[in-house]
């Protein structure tokens, strides 16, 4: 069988590995999936999805190049032997499949060894990184150099800056929408050629990591072709970084009733459209507030219900909420400004939320000193990394269903920002989740013109079948309501892509045309985001 239609022929694979070992050294070739990956949540070093026990998406081994030239050589080999590669940068991608490919048997192209921070520029606020650079690496380098920069990090900091960005991941500083902060890319194409986007298209151009234009460069923007895609391997990436502010305050806004979600979201997105709030507020529901609290009796109460086949009843959550004096929803965001600006921003926030009866606003304030900038050492740590201090703390939640080594999956639709549409969707999704005997954990991210409503569901590994049913119900419900996901797990990429049905799936037909043109042998990440060569697409397009 050829790479384009599934797992490669066993002999071709062996020849590919032999040849790859001559280029990379045997130590950088894994002939099965069981070793060589960066350590996972339980310390394991195998490739695949740490949150799954099924073999459906098991990789057929891995190769770990160190240089761009080695990546080019490996891609040429893949074409010669018709072996498909699944590109990962650090392969974390928790909740979306880890380093699992769509097609079982695909070889992971693991870029963890390409871990150079090529440049960090304090004056203009950007960095240029290779794929293996983690959020911890970038943060630590900034601390080492003592730079006044707050790099954005997602909830868990061990992933790749580049990998997370090209998969449209989210962080928490004003540059936290990583795909929007990307500026300049270097890409190895499926034929081994190499391309730079934006200003980088010109050799030695001085604005490669600076000028985004209307997405980047002169003429059409090519950068977008390499987000959530399989048209190239990104080997360098420019990323804009928020300067450390002079004055800073973290803010938590709590509202008491479930239906207060509507004005909460509406107020937050309005404040974002007016550039009062600069980073994306994230919103937790009472279940998440309780689960992530540090109150032992609350944990003891939850533990009575959080086990396979069972969830925490609404009246128990309400009892906890009232006893602790918590809101039903809590929004987390921060204010970034100058010494003079901060008090005015705080007053504006107070006034805006006073319109929601029973709302409470809490601050952690860093009023600052004129002319100096707030440092990570002053902040120490944060529940949500609004100042860019990376953490691994949230990893623990997967063990909370009375079993070590559970998992979580994220369902992530994009909705309009008024709060009204979100509330309707939320009520349907919550009921689905309760019916399936799981708990609804909200991680909603507000932007000026949309909300990315991440529902995170925690499960134990023997609940995988139930979680699959729930996920596909959530997917169908949301698409019936007119919404699609911003990102999905490898198991659902075809399902999400099959909902892109305008004009007889013109979008899918076009990406397939591009795929045939740039990757005729289908060697790069087959099936990523539902993109296939045209010979395979009809087989994968069932509604
Ligand atoms: P992280 O470790 O930050 O979670 P991953 O390395 O797992 O990120 O990457 C997430 C996804 O992004 C991968 O599954 C892959 O589809 C895509 N990706 C990662 N790195 C690259 C890259 N260098 N070029 C193209 N796509 C990539």
XYZ file of C-alpha atoms and ligand atoms in Angstrom:
570
model
C 0.000 0.000 0.000
C 1.153 3.506 -0.686
C 1.478 6.246 1.882
C -1.503 8.113 0.526
C -3.990 5.365 1.331
C -2.859 4.213 4.760
C -0.061 2.457 6.611
C 3.071 1.895 4.493
C 4.300 -1.403 3.181
C 6.410 -3.142 5.909
C 9.478 -3.621 3.691
C 9.405 -0.070 2.412
C 9.181 1.072 6.013
C 12.196 -0.976 7.030
C 14.239 0.433 4.116
C 13.093 3.915 5.046
C 14.230 3.433 8.668
C 17.576 1.936 7.573
C 18.202 4.857 5.280
C 16.995 7.402 7.871
C 19.355 5.847 10.458
C 22.290 6.475 8.101
C 21.316 10.159 7.947
C 20.259 10.766 11.570
C 22.027 8.001 13.495
C 20.209 4.949 14.876
C 19.594 6.773 18.187
C 17.324 9.213 16.381
C 15.156 6.593 14.738
C 12.403 4.739 16.622
C 11.343 1.653 14.705
C 8.237 1.310 16.849
C 6.160 3.830 18.746
C 7.251 2.783 22.219
C 10.247 5.000 22.902
C 11.946 8.234 21.925
C 9.124 10.694 22.597
C 9.415 13.438 25.202
C 8.070 12.229 28.558
C 4.252 12.211 28.799
C 1.929 12.891 31.758
C 2.817 9.619 33.524
C 6.504 9.756 32.566
C 6.032 7.474 29.553
C 8.222 7.979 26.449
C 5.999 6.354 23.853
C 4.483 8.146 20.873
C 0.707 8.327 20.490
C -2.163 9.591 22.585
C -1.504 9.287 26.329
C -5.253 9.619 26.873
C -6.246 6.592 24.808
C -5.832 2.842 25.028
C -7.069 2.044 21.511
C -4.637 1.395 18.673
C -6.584 3.284 16.008
C -4.097 6.128 15.729
C -0.909 4.380 16.772
C 2.186 5.666 14.942
C 4.526 3.248 13.144
C 7.725 4.691 14.705
C 9.483 8.041 14.594
C 12.450 9.960 13.195
C 14.111 12.903 14.941
C 16.079 15.240 12.666
C 18.271 17.965 14.138
C 18.692 20.407 11.252
C 16.623 21.849 8.435
C 18.803 19.969 5.943
C 18.031 16.701 7.740
C 14.304 17.499 7.540
C 14.708 18.036 3.789
C 16.565 14.718 3.445
C 13.895 12.840 5.422
C 11.101 14.298 3.306
C 12.897 13.200 0.149
C 13.291 9.712 1.623
C 9.608 9.616 2.502
C 8.788 10.350 -1.135
C 11.240 7.738 -2.372
C 9.813 4.976 -0.137
C 6.223 6.294 -0.106
C 6.261 6.439 3.685
C 3.913 8.964 5.295
C 5.216 11.294 8.020
C 3.220 12.963 10.809
C 4.886 16.240 11.820
C 5.040 17.189 15.491
C 7.242 19.765 17.168
C 7.200 18.454 20.744
C 4.164 16.217 20.325
C 2.278 17.224 23.451
C -1.065 18.364 22.026
C -2.949 17.041 25.051
C -6.661 16.587 24.520
C -6.210 16.630 20.734
C -4.403 13.297 20.259
C -0.852 13.873 21.550
C 1.590 12.801 18.815
C -0.929 10.412 17.215
C -1.366 10.563 13.461
C -4.760 10.304 11.786
C -3.651 7.186 9.873
C -2.397 4.305 11.994
C 1.188 3.386 11.103
C 2.262 6.884 9.991
C 5.840 7.667 11.094
C 6.147 10.614 13.481
C 8.487 13.334 12.236
C 9.475 14.555 15.681
C 11.242 17.948 15.707
C 12.062 18.025 19.455
C 15.831 18.169 18.708
C 15.486 21.355 16.640
C 15.383 23.478 19.762
C 17.291 26.662 19.050
C 15.970 30.043 20.120
C 17.318 31.948 17.160
C 16.591 35.441 18.449
C 14.773 37.243 21.231
C 14.327 40.950 20.603
C 13.347 43.025 23.611
C 13.191 46.365 21.817
C 10.543 45.257 19.326
C 9.000 42.391 21.326
C 9.447 39.226 19.312
C 11.297 35.917 19.154
C 12.282 33.575 16.339
C 12.234 29.908 17.345
C 12.736 26.422 16.021
C 10.040 23.759 16.519
C 11.535 22.032 19.574
C 11.580 25.199 21.720
C 9.098 24.830 24.572
C 7.258 27.615 26.359
C 9.459 26.873 29.387
C 12.619 27.228 27.227
C 11.563 30.612 25.874
C 10.469 31.884 29.274
C 13.712 30.723 30.921
C 15.835 32.331 28.210
C 13.994 35.621 28.708
C 14.586 35.395 32.477
C 18.241 34.464 31.924
C 18.785 37.525 29.781
C 16.696 39.687 32.168
C 14.476 40.981 29.362
C 11.299 42.975 29.957
C 9.096 40.602 27.968
C 6.081 38.501 28.913
C 5.901 35.622 26.437
C 2.468 34.043 26.111
C 2.089 30.496 27.432
C -0.884 28.128 27.276
C -2.322 26.436 30.389
C 0.451 23.787 30.343
C 3.904 25.093 29.419
C 5.752 21.988 28.166
C 4.503 22.161 24.557
C 6.212 23.774 21.603
C 5.820 27.503 20.896
C 5.851 26.763 17.170
C 3.693 23.593 17.294
C 1.066 25.235 19.466
C 1.017 28.303 17.213
C 0.569 26.426 13.948
C -2.200 24.370 15.567
C -3.877 27.689 16.564
C -3.295 27.218 20.299
C -4.158 29.867 22.877
C -2.296 31.559 25.700
C -3.124 34.327 28.142
C -1.145 37.540 27.561
C -2.338 40.209 25.092
C -0.413 38.195 22.454
C -2.128 35.010 23.574
C -3.898 34.221 20.339
C -0.720 32.673 18.998
C -1.786 32.354 15.376
C -2.421 36.131 15.333
C 0.973 36.830 16.902
C 2.886 34.703 14.401
C 5.008 36.739 11.993
C 7.234 35.015 9.447
C 7.742 31.319 8.795
C 10.262 29.026 7.204
C 8.727 25.908 5.710
C 10.097 22.695 4.201
C 7.708 21.677 1.444
C 6.669 18.093 0.736
C 9.176 17.884 -2.137
C 12.049 18.968 0.143
C 12.190 22.546 -1.189
C 12.321 25.383 1.340
C 10.188 28.515 1.491
C 10.034 31.625 3.679
C 6.780 33.530 3.994
C 6.044 37.247 4.412
C 9.053 39.559 4.247
C 11.227 36.458 4.582
C 10.487 35.735 0.921
C 13.240 38.294 0.260
C 16.710 37.103 1.196
C 18.097 38.962 4.245
C 14.993 41.141 4.564
C 15.118 43.075 7.869
C 11.391 42.852 8.701
C 10.847 39.055 8.612
C 9.595 38.848 12.245
C 8.077 42.370 12.237
C 5.782 43.031 9.305
C 2.538 41.112 9.208
C 0.802 43.462 6.773
C -2.629 41.987 6.162
C -1.312 38.737 7.319
C 2.170 38.931 5.959
C 4.321 40.071 3.096
C 3.753 41.234 -0.455
C 1.067 39.547 -2.527
C -1.028 36.731 -1.121
C -0.437 35.550 2.420
C 0.951 32.042 2.339
C 1.305 31.678 6.108
C -2.281 30.550 6.532
C -1.624 27.511 4.334
C 0.580 26.047 7.042
C -1.809 26.386 10.012
C -3.573 23.129 11.006
C -2.399 21.779 7.684
C -0.293 19.150 5.964
C 1.158 21.244 3.152
C 4.556 21.841 4.756
C 6.823 21.417 7.773
C 7.401 24.678 9.620
C 11.035 24.861 10.694
C 11.261 28.456 11.976
C 8.667 30.860 13.267
C 8.595 34.496 14.341
C 6.277 35.265 17.249
C 5.366 38.636 18.756
C 5.722 38.980 22.525
C 3.984 41.377 24.930
C 6.351 43.874 26.621
C 6.314 43.658 30.442
C 3.940 46.436 31.578
C 4.726 49.230 33.992
C 1.545 48.518 35.992
C -0.557 45.383 36.140
C -3.604 43.888 37.864
C -5.115 40.433 37.629
C -8.887 40.511 37.822
C -11.481 37.901 38.738
C -15.134 38.677 38.138
C -17.734 36.339 39.659
C -21.426 36.334 38.832
C -23.958 34.369 40.920
C -26.516 32.872 38.517
C -26.135 30.439 35.637
C -27.947 32.813 33.252
C -25.499 35.609 34.165
C -23.225 34.032 31.559
C -25.019 36.189 28.967
C -24.182 39.657 30.404
C -20.783 38.413 31.595
C -19.691 37.455 28.069
C -21.405 40.453 26.484
C -19.633 42.896 28.847
C -16.233 41.229 28.437
C -16.328 41.158 24.649
C -17.500 44.791 24.547
C -14.578 45.807 26.786
C -12.271 43.921 24.424
C -13.680 45.608 21.314
C -12.916 48.919 23.037
C -9.353 47.794 23.914
C -9.954 48.229 27.670
C -9.228 44.530 28.194
C -6.276 43.401 26.074
C -5.883 39.718 26.911
C -8.522 37.062 26.337
C -10.645 36.502 29.463
C -11.177 32.831 30.264
C -14.294 31.697 32.066
C -14.781 28.850 34.510
C -18.078 27.353 35.692
C -18.845 26.247 39.238
C -17.662 22.666 38.566
C -14.243 23.886 37.457
C -14.036 26.495 40.239
C -14.668 23.730 42.779
C -12.313 21.207 41.149
C -9.415 23.653 40.893
C -9.973 25.179 44.343
C -7.664 24.455 47.232
C -10.485 23.699 49.691
C -10.145 20.117 51.047
C -13.832 19.689 52.022
C -14.891 20.720 48.516
C -12.607 18.086 47.032
C -13.925 15.485 49.442
C -17.471 16.306 48.353
C -16.645 16.115 44.632
C -14.811 12.819 45.145
C -18.066 11.200 46.326
C -19.433 11.623 42.805
C -16.461 11.874 40.424
C -15.942 8.280 39.383
C -16.591 6.195 36.271
C -20.229 6.372 35.172
C -21.126 9.145 37.610
C -21.104 12.941 37.778
C -21.588 15.654 40.374
C -25.301 16.529 40.722
C -26.345 20.157 40.146
C -27.731 20.515 43.685
C -24.393 19.425 45.178
C -22.569 22.016 43.076
C -25.091 24.645 44.184
C -24.608 23.676 47.831
C -20.826 24.037 47.457
C -21.268 27.348 45.652
C -23.466 28.842 48.389
C -21.310 27.494 51.245
C -18.125 28.906 49.735
C -19.676 32.179 48.570
C -18.525 31.554 44.990
C -20.166 32.681 41.766
C -21.662 30.274 39.228
C -19.148 31.666 36.719
C -15.772 33.265 37.215
C -13.922 35.245 34.551
C -10.149 35.682 34.729
C -8.296 38.432 32.872
C -5.685 41.115 33.539
C -5.074 44.808 32.991
C -1.823 45.938 31.399
C -0.833 49.600 31.290
C 1.156 52.475 32.668
C 1.172 53.709 36.271
C -1.261 56.474 35.302
C -3.575 54.190 33.324
C -4.128 51.365 35.791
C -6.467 53.140 38.280
C -8.586 54.423 35.400
C -8.842 50.942 33.873
C -9.863 49.528 37.257
C -12.622 52.124 37.617
C -13.904 51.324 34.135
C -14.017 47.608 34.954
C -15.856 48.221 38.254
C -18.445 50.358 36.508
C -18.982 47.878 33.660
C -19.649 44.886 35.936
C -21.723 46.789 38.490
C -24.535 46.456 35.933
C -24.746 42.694 36.703
C -26.562 42.285 40.060
C -24.535 40.311 42.607
C -21.286 40.431 40.621
C -17.998 40.609 42.523
C -14.705 41.986 41.238
C -11.428 40.952 42.897
C -7.964 42.311 42.124
C -4.350 41.428 42.629
C -2.642 44.760 41.988
C 0.852 45.725 40.911
C 0.593 49.562 40.737
C 4.227 49.843 39.589
C 6.843 52.563 39.528
C 7.170 55.023 36.657
C 9.883 53.919 34.255
C 10.336 50.354 35.515
C 8.554 47.185 34.482
C 6.874 44.417 36.442
C 8.984 41.257 36.607
C 8.002 37.607 36.882
C 9.829 37.492 40.236
C 7.395 40.085 41.621
C 4.397 38.137 40.382
C 5.769 34.722 41.428
C 2.908 32.553 40.255
C -0.582 32.899 38.912
C -3.619 30.652 38.727
C -3.878 31.499 35.033
C -0.581 32.570 33.412
C -1.566 36.109 32.368
C 2.025 37.256 32.818
C 3.466 34.282 30.928
C 4.909 32.217 33.787
C 4.706 28.620 32.545
C 3.330 25.819 34.723
C 2.440 22.125 34.612
C -0.030 22.385 37.496
C -3.283 21.751 35.537
C -2.012 18.309 34.431
C -3.284 16.854 37.716
C -6.967 17.244 36.841
C -6.952 14.144 34.617
C -6.567 11.970 37.715
C -9.605 13.435 39.442
C -12.130 10.737 38.464
C -10.756 8.454 41.173
C -8.244 6.834 38.917
C -4.680 7.740 38.090
C -3.884 8.117 34.424
C -7.240 9.340 33.137
C -7.571 11.703 30.219
C -9.382 14.744 28.957
C -10.755 15.758 25.614
C -11.640 19.243 24.448
C -14.704 20.142 22.422
C -14.095 23.646 21.113
C -16.781 25.409 19.054
C -16.506 29.057 17.975
C -19.562 31.265 18.664
C -20.555 34.940 18.360
C -19.521 37.152 21.321
C -22.839 38.410 22.740
C -23.256 35.576 25.250
C -26.808 34.837 24.014
C -25.809 32.263 21.413
C -23.230 30.817 23.755
C -25.817 30.311 26.486
C -28.171 28.409 24.147
C -25.334 26.191 22.950
C -24.067 25.697 26.511
C -27.478 24.471 27.778
C -27.598 21.810 25.042
C -23.986 20.744 25.549
C -24.356 20.647 29.329
C -27.427 18.398 29.082
C -25.593 16.058 26.681
C -22.703 15.886 29.124
C -24.930 15.185 32.138
C -26.853 12.515 30.194
C -23.547 10.830 29.346
C -22.606 10.891 33.068
C -19.688 13.288 32.763
C -19.123 16.734 34.272
C -19.215 19.956 32.243
C -15.891 21.788 32.732
C -15.966 25.229 31.095
C -12.880 26.884 29.661
C -14.466 29.601 27.537
C -12.123 32.120 25.898
C -13.573 35.520 25.018
C -12.314 37.589 22.073
C -13.651 40.860 20.669
C -15.735 39.201 17.962
C -16.089 35.556 18.979
C -15.902 33.142 21.867
C -13.944 29.897 21.700
C -16.057 27.809 24.044
C -13.818 24.965 25.121
C -15.650 22.228 26.981
C -13.083 19.994 28.614
C -14.325 16.557 29.638
C -12.358 14.431 32.077
C -12.694 10.659 31.692
C -11.058 7.444 32.812
C -9.512 5.266 30.151
C -12.259 2.647 30.487
C -14.841 5.304 29.585
C -13.439 5.853 26.075
C -16.508 4.516 24.264
C -18.858 6.752 26.250
C -16.633 9.764 25.610
C -16.654 9.081 21.857
C -20.468 9.026 21.811
C -20.606 12.247 23.785
C -18.105 13.937 21.486
C -19.946 13.045 18.327
C -23.253 14.238 19.851
C -21.618 17.550 20.798
C -20.235 17.886 17.287
C -23.551 17.244 15.563
C -25.515 19.487 17.946
C -23.101 22.390 17.446
C -23.097 22.060 13.674
C -26.934 21.910 13.665
C -26.762 25.243 15.512
C -24.370 26.668 12.872
C -21.043 26.386 14.673
C -17.789 24.566 14.006
C -14.740 23.801 16.110
C -11.562 25.854 15.951
C -9.414 22.745 16.540
C -10.102 19.090 17.095
C -8.729 15.719 18.130
C -7.193 13.513 15.396
C -10.140 11.104 15.698
C -12.616 13.791 14.597
C -10.759 15.691 11.882
C -12.798 14.138 9.079
C -16.020 14.653 11.019
C -15.331 18.357 11.492
C -14.114 18.795 7.895
C -17.202 17.023 6.554
C -19.297 19.863 8.019
C -17.559 22.373 5.683
C -20.324 21.885 3.161
C -20.763 25.240 1.388
C -21.033 24.781 -2.399
C -20.577 21.037 -2.420
C -17.668 21.215 0.005
C -15.715 23.689 -2.125
C -13.250 24.319 0.722
C -12.386 20.641 1.015
C -12.152 20.222 -2.737
C -9.754 23.175 -2.879
C -7.476 21.947 -0.058
C -7.406 18.577 -1.786
C -6.365 20.272 -5.041
C -3.556 22.043 -3.185
C -2.551 18.767 -1.566
C -2.326 16.981 -4.929
C -0.248 19.858 -6.299
C 2.316 20.244 -3.512
C 2.311 16.689 -2.124
C 1.345 14.304 -4.945
C 2.617 11.255 -3.037
C 0.667 12.203 0.082
C 3.687 11.906 2.372
C 2.912 14.717 4.803
C 0.482 14.171 7.684
C -2.294 12.459 5.697
C -5.718 13.418 7.012
C -4.575 16.392 9.116
C -7.651 18.639 9.446
C -9.444 16.378 6.974
C -7.040 17.272 4.129
C -6.384 14.317 1.811
C -5.134 13.769 -1.687
C -8.035 13.563 -4.126
C -7.622 9.791 -4.543
C -8.409 9.333 -0.844
C -10.827 12.190 -0.152
C -14.025 10.467 -1.348
C -13.326 7.564 1.027
C -13.082 9.938 3.991
C -15.939 12.320 3.226
C -18.922 10.436 4.610
C -21.224 12.856 6.477
P 2.659 20.909 21.333
O 3.805 20.047 21.722
O 2.878 22.378 21.513
O 1.346 20.495 21.934
P 2.723 19.566 18.804
O 4.140 19.462 18.474
O 2.054 18.348 19.343
O 2.484 20.792 19.757
O 1.955 20.096 17.521
C 0.557 20.180 17.468
C 0.120 19.908 16.046
O 0.585 20.970 15.215
C 0.710 18.641 15.448
O -0.129 17.539 15.662
C 0.818 18.993 13.973
O -0.383 18.727 13.298
C 1.053 20.484 13.976
N 2.503 20.798 13.874
C 3.375 20.757 14.897
N 4.585 21.123 14.495
C 4.504 21.407 13.194
C 5.436 21.859 12.229
N 6.702 22.084 12.572
N 5.021 22.037 10.964
C 3.738 21.808 10.627
N 2.798 21.394 11.496
C 3.165 21.186 12.771
